[in-house]
Short mmCIF file of C-alpha atoms in Angstrom, two decimals:
data_model
loop_
_atom_site.label_atom_id
_atom_site.label_comp_id
_atom_site.label_asym_id
_atom_site.label_seq_id
_atom_site.Cartn_x
_atom_site.Cartn_y
_atom_site.Cartn_z
CA MET B 807 11.34 -15.22 -16.49
CA MET B 808 9.91 -16.01 -13.08
CA ILE B 809 8.06 -12.81 -12.25
CA ARG B 810 5.93 -12.53 -9.12
CA ALA B 811 5.25 -8.81 -8.91
CA LEU B 812 4.97 -5.85 -11.25
CA VAL B 813 5.67 -2.33 -10.02
CA PHE B 814 4.48 0.60 -12.09
CA ASP B 815 5.56 4.12 -12.70
CA VAL B 816 2.32 6.11 -12.50
CA PHE B 817 2.61 9.62 -14.01
CA GLY B 818 2.80 9.19 -17.77
CA THR B 819 2.79 5.39 -17.66
CA VAL B 820 -0.59 4.69 -16.02
CA VAL B 821 -2.25 8.12 -15.92
CA ASP B 822 -2.29 11.00 -18.40
CA TRP B 823 -0.96 13.88 -16.30
CA ARG B 824 -0.86 16.43 -19.14
CA SER B 825 -4.55 16.39 -20.08
CA GLY B 826 -5.64 16.29 -16.45
CA VAL B 827 -3.42 19.11 -15.29
CA ALA B 828 -4.25 21.23 -18.35
CA ARG B 829 -7.97 20.69 -17.74
CA ASP B 830 -7.72 22.15 -14.25
CA ILE B 831 -5.47 25.02 -15.34
CA ARG B 832 -7.95 25.94 -18.08
CA ARG B 833 -10.74 25.99 -15.52
CA VAL B 834 -9.05 28.18 -12.92
CA ILE B 835 -6.58 30.34 -14.91
CA PRO B 836 -8.25 30.82 -18.32
CA ASP B 837 -5.67 33.45 -19.33
CA VAL B 838 -2.73 31.09 -19.87
CA ASP B 839 -2.18 28.42 -22.52
CA ALA B 840 -3.07 25.41 -20.37
CA GLU B 841 -1.01 22.80 -22.23
CA VAL B 842 2.07 24.99 -22.42
CA PHE B 843 1.73 25.77 -18.73
CA ALA B 844 1.29 22.06 -17.87
CA ASP B 845 4.44 21.18 -19.82
CA ALA B 846 6.39 23.95 -18.12
CA TRP B 847 5.17 22.80 -14.72
CA ARG B 848 6.19 19.20 -15.41
CA SER B 849 9.58 20.30 -16.75
CA GLN B 850 10.42 21.70 -13.30
CA TYR B 851 10.04 18.23 -11.90
CA ILE B 852 13.40 16.67 -12.79
CA PRO B 853 15.58 19.53 -11.47
CA ALA B 854 13.50 19.63 -8.26
CA LEU B 855 13.97 15.88 -7.69
CA ASP B 856 17.65 16.25 -8.45
CA GLN B 857 17.96 18.83 -5.68
CA VAL B 858 16.50 16.29 -3.25
CA ARG B 859 18.70 13.51 -4.63
CA ARG B 860 21.83 15.63 -4.21
CA GLY B 861 20.80 16.49 -0.66
CA GLU B 862 20.42 20.22 -1.45
CA LEU B 863 16.82 19.93 -0.27
CA PRO B 864 15.67 17.70 2.60
CA TRP B 865 12.99 15.13 1.74
CA THR B 866 10.20 17.12 0.09
CA ASN B 867 7.06 15.50 -1.25
CA LEU B 868 5.56 16.06 -4.67
CA ASP B 869 2.79 18.37 -3.41
CA GLU B 870 5.45 20.62 -1.92
CA LEU B 871 7.67 20.47 -5.02
CA HIS B 872 4.66 21.12 -7.27
CA ARG B 873 3.63 24.09 -5.14
CA ALA B 874 7.08 25.69 -5.21
CA SER B 875 7.37 25.38 -9.00
CA LEU B 876 3.78 26.56 -9.45
CA ASP B 877 4.52 29.75 -7.53
CA GLU B 878 7.52 30.45 -9.79
CA LEU B 879 5.58 29.75 -12.97
CA LEU B 880 2.60 31.92 -12.03
CA ALA B 881 4.97 34.88 -11.69
CA GLU B 882 6.73 33.97 -14.92
CA TYR B 883 3.45 33.63 -16.87
CA GLY B 884 2.17 37.00 -15.68
CA VAL B 885 -0.45 35.82 -13.18
CA PRO B 886 1.29 36.56 -9.86
CA ASP B 887 -1.98 37.60 -8.21
CA THR B 888 -3.43 34.08 -8.38
CA PRO B 889 -4.98 33.61 -4.93
CA GLU B 890 -3.82 31.06 -2.38
CA SER B 891 -6.99 28.96 -2.71
CA VAL B 892 -6.45 28.57 -6.48
CA ARG B 893 -2.83 27.56 -5.97
CA ALA B 894 -3.81 24.92 -3.41
CA GLU B 895 -6.53 23.68 -5.76
CA LEU B 896 -4.09 23.40 -8.68
CA VAL B 897 -1.63 21.30 -6.67
CA LEU B 898 -4.51 18.87 -6.15
CA ALA B 899 -4.96 18.56 -9.92
CA TRP B 900 -2.15 15.98 -9.70
CA HIS B 901 -4.37 13.88 -7.38
CA ARG B 902 -7.21 13.43 -9.89
CA LEU B 903 -5.62 12.43 -13.17
CA ASP B 904 -7.39 10.05 -15.51
CA PRO B 905 -5.83 6.71 -16.46
CA TRP B 906 -4.98 6.00 -20.09
CA PRO B 907 -7.87 3.96 -21.59
CA ASP B 908 -5.96 0.65 -21.45
CA SER B 909 -4.66 1.10 -17.88
CA VAL B 910 -7.51 -0.24 -15.76
CA PRO B 911 -8.36 -3.20 -18.07
CA GLY B 912 -4.66 -4.10 -18.28
CA LEU B 913 -4.10 -3.84 -14.53
CA GLU B 914 -7.22 -5.92 -13.80
CA ARG B 915 -5.83 -8.72 -15.95
CA LEU B 916 -2.30 -8.47 -14.59
CA LYS B 917 -3.61 -8.49 -11.00
CA LYS B 918 -5.04 -11.98 -11.49
CA ARG B 919 -1.59 -13.40 -12.08
CA PHE B 920 0.83 -11.03 -10.34
CA VAL B 921 1.09 -8.74 -7.36
CA ILE B 922 0.68 -5.25 -8.81
CA ALA B 923 1.84 -2.09 -7.05
CA SER B 924 2.66 1.47 -7.91
CA LEU B 925 6.30 2.52 -7.61
CA SER B 926 6.15 6.23 -8.11
CA ASN B 927 7.85 9.39 -6.97
CA GLY B 928 4.41 10.54 -5.84
CA HIS B 929 3.84 10.29 -2.10
CA VAL B 930 1.48 7.72 -0.64
CA ALA B 931 -1.47 10.09 -0.18
CA LEU B 932 -1.15 11.34 -3.76
CA LEU B 933 -1.02 7.79 -5.10
CA VAL B 934 -3.97 6.64 -2.99
CA ASN B 935 -6.03 9.59 -4.23
CA THR B 936 -4.99 8.99 -7.85
CA ALA B 937 -5.90 5.30 -7.58
CA LYS B 938 -9.24 6.13 -5.98
CA HIS B 939 -10.02 8.69 -8.69
CA GLY B 940 -9.15 6.39 -11.57
CA GLY B 941 -10.09 3.01 -10.12
CA LEU B 942 -6.54 1.68 -10.28
CA PRO B 943 -6.74 -1.75 -8.60
CA TRP B 944 -3.34 -1.83 -6.88
CA ASP B 945 -2.63 -4.63 -4.43
CA THR B 946 -0.72 -1.93 -2.58
CA VAL B 947 0.74 1.50 -3.14
CA LEU B 948 4.53 1.74 -3.02
CA SER B 949 6.16 5.14 -3.14
CA ALA B 950 9.59 6.76 -3.07
CA GLU B 951 8.32 8.38 0.15
CA LEU B 952 8.56 5.03 1.95
CA PHE B 953 12.28 4.88 1.25
CA GLY B 954 13.17 8.57 1.53
CA HIS B 955 14.71 8.27 -1.94
CA TYR B 956 13.32 9.27 -5.30
CA LYS B 957 13.50 6.82 -8.19
CA GLY B 958 16.78 6.78 -9.95
CA ASP B 959 18.30 6.06 -6.53
CA PRO B 960 18.67 2.29 -6.00
CA GLU B 961 16.99 2.46 -2.57
CA ALA B 962 13.61 2.95 -4.25
CA TYR B 963 13.79 -0.18 -6.44
CA LEU B 964 15.50 -2.41 -3.88
CA GLY B 965 13.15 -1.14 -1.18
CA ALA B 966 10.13 -2.13 -3.26
CA ALA B 967 11.45 -5.66 -3.76
CA ARG B 968 12.27 -5.95 -0.06
CA LEU B 969 8.81 -4.82 1.06
CA LEU B 970 7.22 -7.30 -1.36
CA GLY B 971 9.43 -10.03 0.11
CA LEU B 972 10.91 -10.88 -3.29
CA PRO B 973 14.37 -10.97 -4.83
CA PRO B 974 14.77 -8.13 -7.38
CA GLU B 975 14.79 -10.55 -10.33
CA GLN B 976 11.21 -11.59 -9.51
CA VAL B 977 10.00 -8.00 -9.72
CA MET B 978 9.36 -6.19 -13.01
CA MET B 979 9.43 -2.40 -13.26
CA VAL B 980 6.92 -1.08 -15.80
CA ALA B 981 7.46 2.46 -17.11
CA ALA B 982 7.20 4.74 -20.11
CA HIS B 983 10.59 6.25 -19.31
CA VAL B 984 13.84 4.56 -20.28
CA ASP B 985 15.89 6.20 -17.50
CA ASP B 986 13.55 4.79 -14.83
CA LEU B 987 13.90 1.33 -16.39
CA ALA B 988 17.68 1.60 -16.66
CA ALA B 989 17.96 2.43 -12.95
CA ALA B 990 15.65 -0.49 -12.06
CA ARG B 991 17.66 -2.85 -14.27
CA ALA B 992 20.88 -1.79 -12.57
CA CYS B 993 19.30 -3.06 -9.32
CA GLY B 994 18.47 -6.45 -10.86
CA LEU B 995 14.78 -5.88 -11.61
CA ARG B 996 13.15 -7.03 -14.83
CA THR B 997 11.83 -4.22 -17.00
CA ALA B 998 8.89 -3.52 -19.30
CA TYR B 999 8.73 -0.40 -21.47
CA VAL B 1000 5.34 1.10 -22.30
CA HIS B 1001 5.23 3.40 -25.32
CA ARG B 1002 3.09 6.44 -24.44
CA PRO B 1003 3.38 8.67 -27.51
CA GLN B 1004 0.80 11.15 -26.15
CA GLU B 1005 2.45 11.77 -22.77
CA TYR B 1006 3.65 15.20 -23.91
CA GLY B 1007 0.75 15.83 -26.27
CA SER B 1008 0.27 15.12 -29.94
CA GLN B 1009 3.35 17.03 -31.08
CA PRO B 1010 6.04 16.50 -28.47
CA ALA B 1011 9.38 18.25 -28.86
CA VAL B 1012 11.14 14.92 -28.37
CA PRO B 1013 8.93 11.93 -29.22
CA PRO B 1014 9.49 8.96 -26.92
CA PRO B 1015 11.10 5.89 -28.54
CA CYS B 1016 8.72 3.19 -29.80
CA SER B 1017 10.57 0.54 -27.83
CA ASP B 1018 13.42 0.10 -25.38
CA PRO B 1019 15.86 -2.52 -26.69
CA GLU B 1020 17.33 -2.93 -23.19
CA ALA B 1021 13.97 -3.86 -21.64
CA ASP B 1022 12.69 -7.43 -21.34
CA VAL B 1023 9.53 -6.39 -23.17
CA SER B 1024 8.29 -3.29 -24.97
CA VAL B 1025 4.56 -2.79 -25.38
CA ALA B 1026 2.10 -0.14 -26.51
CA SER B 1027 -0.42 -0.62 -23.68
CA LEU B 1028 -0.99 -2.40 -20.37
CA THR B 1029 -3.42 -4.76 -22.05
CA GLU B 1030 -0.64 -5.74 -24.46
CA LEU B 1031 1.61 -6.27 -21.42
CA ALA B 1032 -1.02 -8.62 -19.96
CA GLU B 1033 -1.03 -10.58 -23.21
CA ARG B 1034 2.75 -10.77 -23.37
CA LEU B 1035 2.94 -12.02 -19.78
CA ASN B 1036 0.09 -14.51 -20.28
CA ALA B 1037 -2.10 -12.78 -17.71
CA MET S 216 -17.25 12.94 12.96
CA MET S 217 -15.38 13.92 9.79
CA ILE S 218 -13.70 10.66 8.86
CA ARG S 219 -11.73 10.32 5.63
CA ALA S 220 -9.89 7.02 6.10
CA LEU S 221 -10.37 3.77 7.99
CA VAL S 222 -7.36 1.67 8.99
CA PHE S 223 -7.93 -1.93 10.01
CA ASP S 224 -6.29 -4.40 12.27
CA VAL S 225 -6.15 -7.59 10.19
CA PHE S 226 -5.50 -10.75 12.26
CA GLY S 227 -8.66 -11.44 14.23
CA THR S 228 -10.49 -8.35 13.00
CA VAL S 229 -10.63 -9.00 9.24
CA VAL S 230 -9.34 -12.57 8.90
CA ASP S 231 -9.88 -15.67 11.03
CA TRP S 232 -6.32 -16.65 11.90
CA ARG S 233 -7.27 -19.53 14.23
CA SER S 234 -9.23 -21.67 11.74
CA GLY S 235 -6.74 -21.03 8.97
CA VAL S 236 -3.65 -21.83 10.99
CA ALA S 237 -5.28 -24.89 12.57
CA ARG S 238 -6.28 -26.15 9.11
CA ASP S 239 -2.67 -26.12 7.95
CA ILE S 240 -1.35 -27.62 11.19
CA ARG S 241 -3.88 -30.48 10.91
CA ARG S 242 -2.72 -31.12 7.37
CA VAL S 243 1.03 -31.25 8.03
CA ILE S 244 1.32 -32.36 11.70
CA PRO S 245 -1.69 -34.63 12.26
CA ASP S 246 -0.34 -35.77 15.66
CA VAL S 247 -1.02 -32.53 17.56
CA ASP S 248 -4.32 -30.92 18.56
CA ALA S 249 -4.41 -28.28 15.83
CA GLU S 250 -6.56 -25.69 17.63
CA VAL S 251 -4.60 -25.96 20.87
CA PHE S 252 -1.37 -25.64 18.91
CA ALA S 253 -2.70 -22.61 16.99
CA ASP S 254 -3.70 -20.89 20.26
CA ALA S 255 -0.30 -21.63 21.79
CA TRP S 256 1.43 -20.25 18.70
CA ARG S 257 -0.61 -17.06 18.77
CA SER S 258 -0.04 -16.65 22.50
CA GLN S 259 3.72 -16.30 21.85
CA TYR S 260 2.95 -13.26 19.76
CA ILE S 261 2.53 -10.58 22.43
CA PRO S 262 5.75 -11.36 24.36
CA ALA S 263 7.69 -11.52 21.08
CA LEU S 264 6.37 -8.09 20.02
CA ASP S 265 7.16 -6.76 23.47
CA GLN S 266 10.77 -7.83 23.06
CA VAL S 267 10.95 -5.77 19.87
CA ARG S 268 9.12 -2.84 21.50
CA ARG S 269 11.57 -2.82 24.42
CA GLY S 270 14.52 -2.97 22.04
CA GLU S 271 15.66 -6.41 23.27
CA LEU S 272 15.28 -7.62 19.70
CA PRO S 273 16.09 -5.53 16.61
CA TRP S 274 13.24 -5.07 14.12
CA THR S 275 12.03 -8.59 13.35
CA ASN S 276 9.12 -9.28 11.03
CA LEU S 277 6.19 -11.55 11.77
CA ASP S 278 7.48 -14.43 9.61
CA GLU S 279 10.67 -14.45 11.66
CA LEU S 280 8.83 -14.15 14.99
CA HIS S 281 6.39 -16.90 13.93
CA ARG S 282 9.25 -19.14 12.93
CA ALA S 283 11.13 -18.72 16.21
CA SER S 284 8.04 -19.47 18.31
CA LEU S 285 7.11 -22.39 16.04
CA ASP S 286 10.50 -24.00 16.60
CA GLU S 287 10.01 -23.74 20.38
CA LEU S 288 6.48 -25.12 20.25
CA LEU S 289 7.38 -28.08 18.04
CA ALA S 290 9.91 -29.17 20.66
CA GLU S 291 7.43 -28.56 23.47
CA TYR S 292 4.65 -30.53 21.74
CA GLY S 293 6.88 -33.53 21.14
CA VAL S 294 7.44 -33.12 17.38
CA PRO S 295 11.04 -31.83 17.29
CA ASP S 296 11.83 -33.82 14.15
CA THR S 297 9.46 -31.76 12.00
CA PRO S 298 11.48 -31.11 8.83
CA GLU S 299 12.59 -27.69 7.66
CA SER S 300 10.24 -27.71 4.67
CA VAL S 301 7.22 -28.28 6.92
CA ARG S 302 8.28 -25.47 9.24
CA ALA S 303 8.67 -23.06 6.32
CA GLU S 304 5.27 -24.17 4.99
CA LEU S 305 3.59 -23.59 8.35
CA VAL S 306 4.92 -20.04 8.65
CA LEU S 307 3.19 -19.39 5.33
CA ALA S 308 -0.14 -20.52 6.83
CA TRP S 309 -0.36 -16.95 8.17
CA HIS S 310 -0.28 -15.67 4.55
CA ARG S 311 -3.44 -17.52 3.45
CA LEU S 312 -6.05 -16.91 6.11
CA ASP S 313 -9.71 -16.61 5.18
CA PRO S 314 -11.66 -13.41 5.87
CA TRP S 315 -14.64 -13.50 8.22
CA PRO S 316 -17.81 -13.79 6.07
CA ASP S 317 -18.75 -10.12 6.50
CA SER S 318 -15.25 -8.71 5.84
CA VAL S 319 -15.17 -8.43 2.05
CA PRO S 320 -18.78 -7.19 1.67
CA GLY S 321 -18.21 -4.67 4.47
CA LEU S 322 -14.89 -3.44 3.04
CA GLU S 323 -16.38 -3.11 -0.46
CA ARG S 324 -19.08 -0.80 0.90
CA LEU S 325 -16.71 1.19 3.10
CA LYS S 326 -14.28 1.64 0.19
CA LYS S 327 -16.89 3.59 -1.76
CA ARG S 328 -16.98 6.30 0.87
CA PHE S 329 -13.59 6.15 2.63
CA VAL S 330 -9.97 5.34 1.99
CA ILE S 331 -9.49 1.87 3.49
CA ALA S 332 -6.11 0.46 4.47
CA SER S 333 -4.73 -2.27 6.66
CA LEU S 334 -2.78 -1.17 9.73
CA SER S 335 -1.35 -4.39 11.01
CA ASN S 336 1.71 -5.72 12.75
CA GLY S 337 2.08 -8.06 9.78
CA HIS S 338 4.75 -7.00 7.31
CA VAL S 339 3.87 -5.66 3.87
CA ALA S 340 4.48 -8.94 2.00
CA LEU S 341 2.35 -10.89 4.50
CA LEU S 342 -0.47 -8.36 4.20
CA VAL S 343 -0.31 -8.28 0.41
CA ASN S 344 -0.48 -12.09 0.30
CA THR S 345 -3.34 -12.17 2.82
CA ALA S 346 -5.29 -9.58 0.82
CA LYS S 347 -4.67 -11.46 -2.42
CA HIS S 348 -5.77 -14.74 -0.87
CA GLY S 349 -8.97 -13.33 0.62
CA GLY S 350 -9.82 -10.66 -1.94
CA LEU S 351 -9.49 -7.81 0.58
CA PRO S 352 -9.95 -4.65 -1.50
CA TRP S 353 -7.51 -2.31 0.32
CA ASP S 354 -6.74 1.04 -1.23
CA THR S 355 -3.28 0.40 0.17
CA VAL S 356 -1.51 -1.80 2.66
CA LEU S 357 -0.07 -0.04 5.71
CA SER S 358 2.07 -1.99 8.12
CA ALA S 359 4.05 -1.54 11.32
CA GLU S 360 7.03 -2.49 9.13
CA LEU S 361 6.86 0.88 7.38
CA PHE S 362 7.43 2.67 10.67
CA GLY S 363 9.80 0.24 12.38
CA HIS S 364 7.37 0.19 15.31
CA TYR S 365 4.74 -2.35 16.23
CA LYS S 366 1.25 -1.16 17.11
CA GLY S 367 0.88 -0.01 20.65
CA ASP S 368 3.74 2.37 19.86
CA PRO S 369 2.37 5.77 18.72
CA GLU S 370 4.67 5.82 15.67
CA ALA S 371 2.46 3.21 13.98
CA TYR S 372 -0.81 5.16 14.31
CA LEU S 373 0.66 8.59 13.66
CA GLY S 374 2.71 7.21 10.77
CA ALA S 375 -0.43 5.85 9.13
CA ALA S 376 -2.20 9.21 9.37
CA ARG S 377 0.88 10.99 8.04
CA LEU S 378 1.23 8.68 5.02
CA LEU S 379 -2.46 9.13 4.25
CA GLY S 380 -1.96 12.90 4.41
CA LEU S 381 -4.63 13.30 7.08
CA PRO S 382 -4.80 14.65 10.63
CA PRO S 383 -5.26 11.78 13.14
CA GLU S 384 -8.84 12.81 13.95
CA GLN S 385 -9.86 12.11 10.33
CA VAL S 386 -8.61 8.53 10.58
CA MET S 387 -10.54 5.75 12.31
CA MET S 388 -8.78 2.64 13.64
CA VAL S 389 -10.97 -0.48 13.36
CA ALA S 390 -10.03 -3.45 15.54
CA ALA S 391 -11.37 -6.35 17.59
CA HIS S 392 -8.86 -5.59 20.35
CA VAL S 393 -9.45 -2.88 22.92
CA ASP S 394 -5.75 -2.32 23.63
CA ASP S 395 -5.09 -1.54 19.96
CA LEU S 396 -7.97 0.95 19.98
CA ALA S 397 -6.82 2.55 23.23
CA ALA S 398 -3.35 3.15 21.78
CA ALA S 399 -4.87 4.62 18.59
CA ARG S 400 -7.18 6.86 20.61
CA ALA S 401 -4.24 8.15 22.64
CA CYS S 402 -2.80 9.37 19.31
CA GLY S 403 -6.00 11.21 18.41
CA LEU S 404 -7.51 8.67 16.01
CA ARG S 405 -11.19 7.78 16.01
CA THR S 406 -11.92 4.18 16.94
CA ALA S 407 -14.35 1.42 16.01
CA TYR S 408 -14.56 -1.83 17.94
CA VAL S 409 -15.56 -5.01 16.13
CA HIS S 410 -16.84 -7.86 18.29
CA ARG S 411 -15.29 -11.13 17.05
CA PRO S 412 -16.51 -13.71 19.57
CA GLN S 413 -15.02 -16.60 17.55
CA GLU S 414 -11.47 -15.24 17.31
CA TYR S 415 -10.24 -17.74 19.92
CA GLY S 416 -12.75 -20.45 19.01
CA SER S 417 -16.22 -21.23 20.29
CA GLN S 418 -15.18 -21.56 23.96
CA PRO S 419 -12.47 -18.97 24.59
CA ALA S 420 -10.83 -18.82 28.02
CA VAL S 421 -11.55 -15.09 28.14
CA PRO S 422 -14.46 -14.06 25.88
CA PRO S 423 -13.94 -10.67 24.23
CA PRO S 424 -16.27 -7.88 25.41
CA CYS S 425 -19.41 -7.30 23.35
CA SER S 426 -18.58 -3.64 22.98
CA ASP S 427 -15.93 -1.06 23.87
CA PRO S 428 -17.52 1.88 25.69
CA GLU S 429 -14.44 4.02 24.93
CA ALA S 430 -14.77 3.54 21.15
CA ASP S 431 -16.75 5.88 18.90
CA VAL S 432 -18.70 2.88 17.63
CA SER S 433 -18.96 -0.80 18.51
CA VAL S 434 -20.24 -3.22 15.89
CA ALA S 435 -20.59 -6.95 15.32
CA SER S 436 -19.39 -6.97 11.70
CA LEU S 437 -17.83 -4.81 9.00
CA THR S 438 -21.17 -4.65 7.19
CA GLU S 439 -22.69 -3.21 10.37
CA LEU S 440 -19.80 -0.71 10.44
CA ALA S 441 -20.66 0.31 6.87
CA GLU S 442 -24.28 0.89 7.93
CA ARG S 443 -23.26 2.91 10.98
CA LEU S 444 -20.95 5.10 8.89
CA ASN S 445 -23.55 5.52 6.11
CA ALA S 446 -21.31 3.82 3.55
#
């Protein structure tokens, strides 16, 4: 493998969205079960992206998608009177998520040997804020926003390789989600699976697989990825 | 001034293109005056960008523009037999330019208080390589390439503010070139002028002005900029 750059899924792979979002929900809406609400909020994500992918919605960034699903959920969970300022504040919870403990040490090592960049469905501003909050040492932020296509669509993966000036086979997609990796692989990228058993909490309805047999490597942390890639 | 992000011109403002390019020319084509050749190469830059701005050329990145002007200059300077591999190598000289001595210390300080990003006519891959070579600690790389418009065109400045999720007046353009700052200011950005008297060597034909009276601040280094902005 001749790999020059690694591009990373962020939410779930590099940062722990569930704990961070639940922490802010607990603070501002103490009446709901924060973890259940966080899971419900995240579960709206895939159908919302699919609407954009199918062209039923024009390009809509994650703040806007998060806000629309938040408004629905607040009604559903019996807190429809939540004020505007609290809603705006909650959308920003997604901008200040903590990295998993191995993320920054792993990225620091990988950065010495490879170009490292995000490749997330989050928009650039969200990713810059998340990196600033958690000290993620990206060489640059790459986002679905730059291509007008959410991941899953080939434009996102091929666009990342093009902007980095590399053929797809010299770029490795790193993610905790097998569908993201499968779409990257279909575009010719190398793939690394990261097992994040806590992404959906300690008792997830569907535990993520321990490894992805289709990926070039499967690891349990970004520091293990650095070891495997001799970084 | 409520500034949230600083965006930086790179070539001349953050890195010393002339010494770096001349160093590589001296190494691979010892028969030409390296500094004179470097100046001639750079001087092709503005007319080439203008061709793209006027739509006479489709979007063409800096590697491609550098290569076309290099081919012309090699003929003009009496070294038309320069092999392909040397030409390709010389284009890459622009990817490994050294920062001015104050650049990294200044950026490190500014990064603690502001989002810092490049905003250069260089393409993303060139900027990532330049940052990696010089240890420039960008929060993210922004490039004219992302907007399909070279600086001077408002799309570049407004596009940068939009991707950072900020109104233009919360973004400050930092550059050693008054025309770049004037174009940014026309889009509503704040501006900081950096005096780089050595950009065109120790005896430039036209010395750059010591300050820009139209800019919000004029400084002699990025560390001075950090002081002026209380970073």
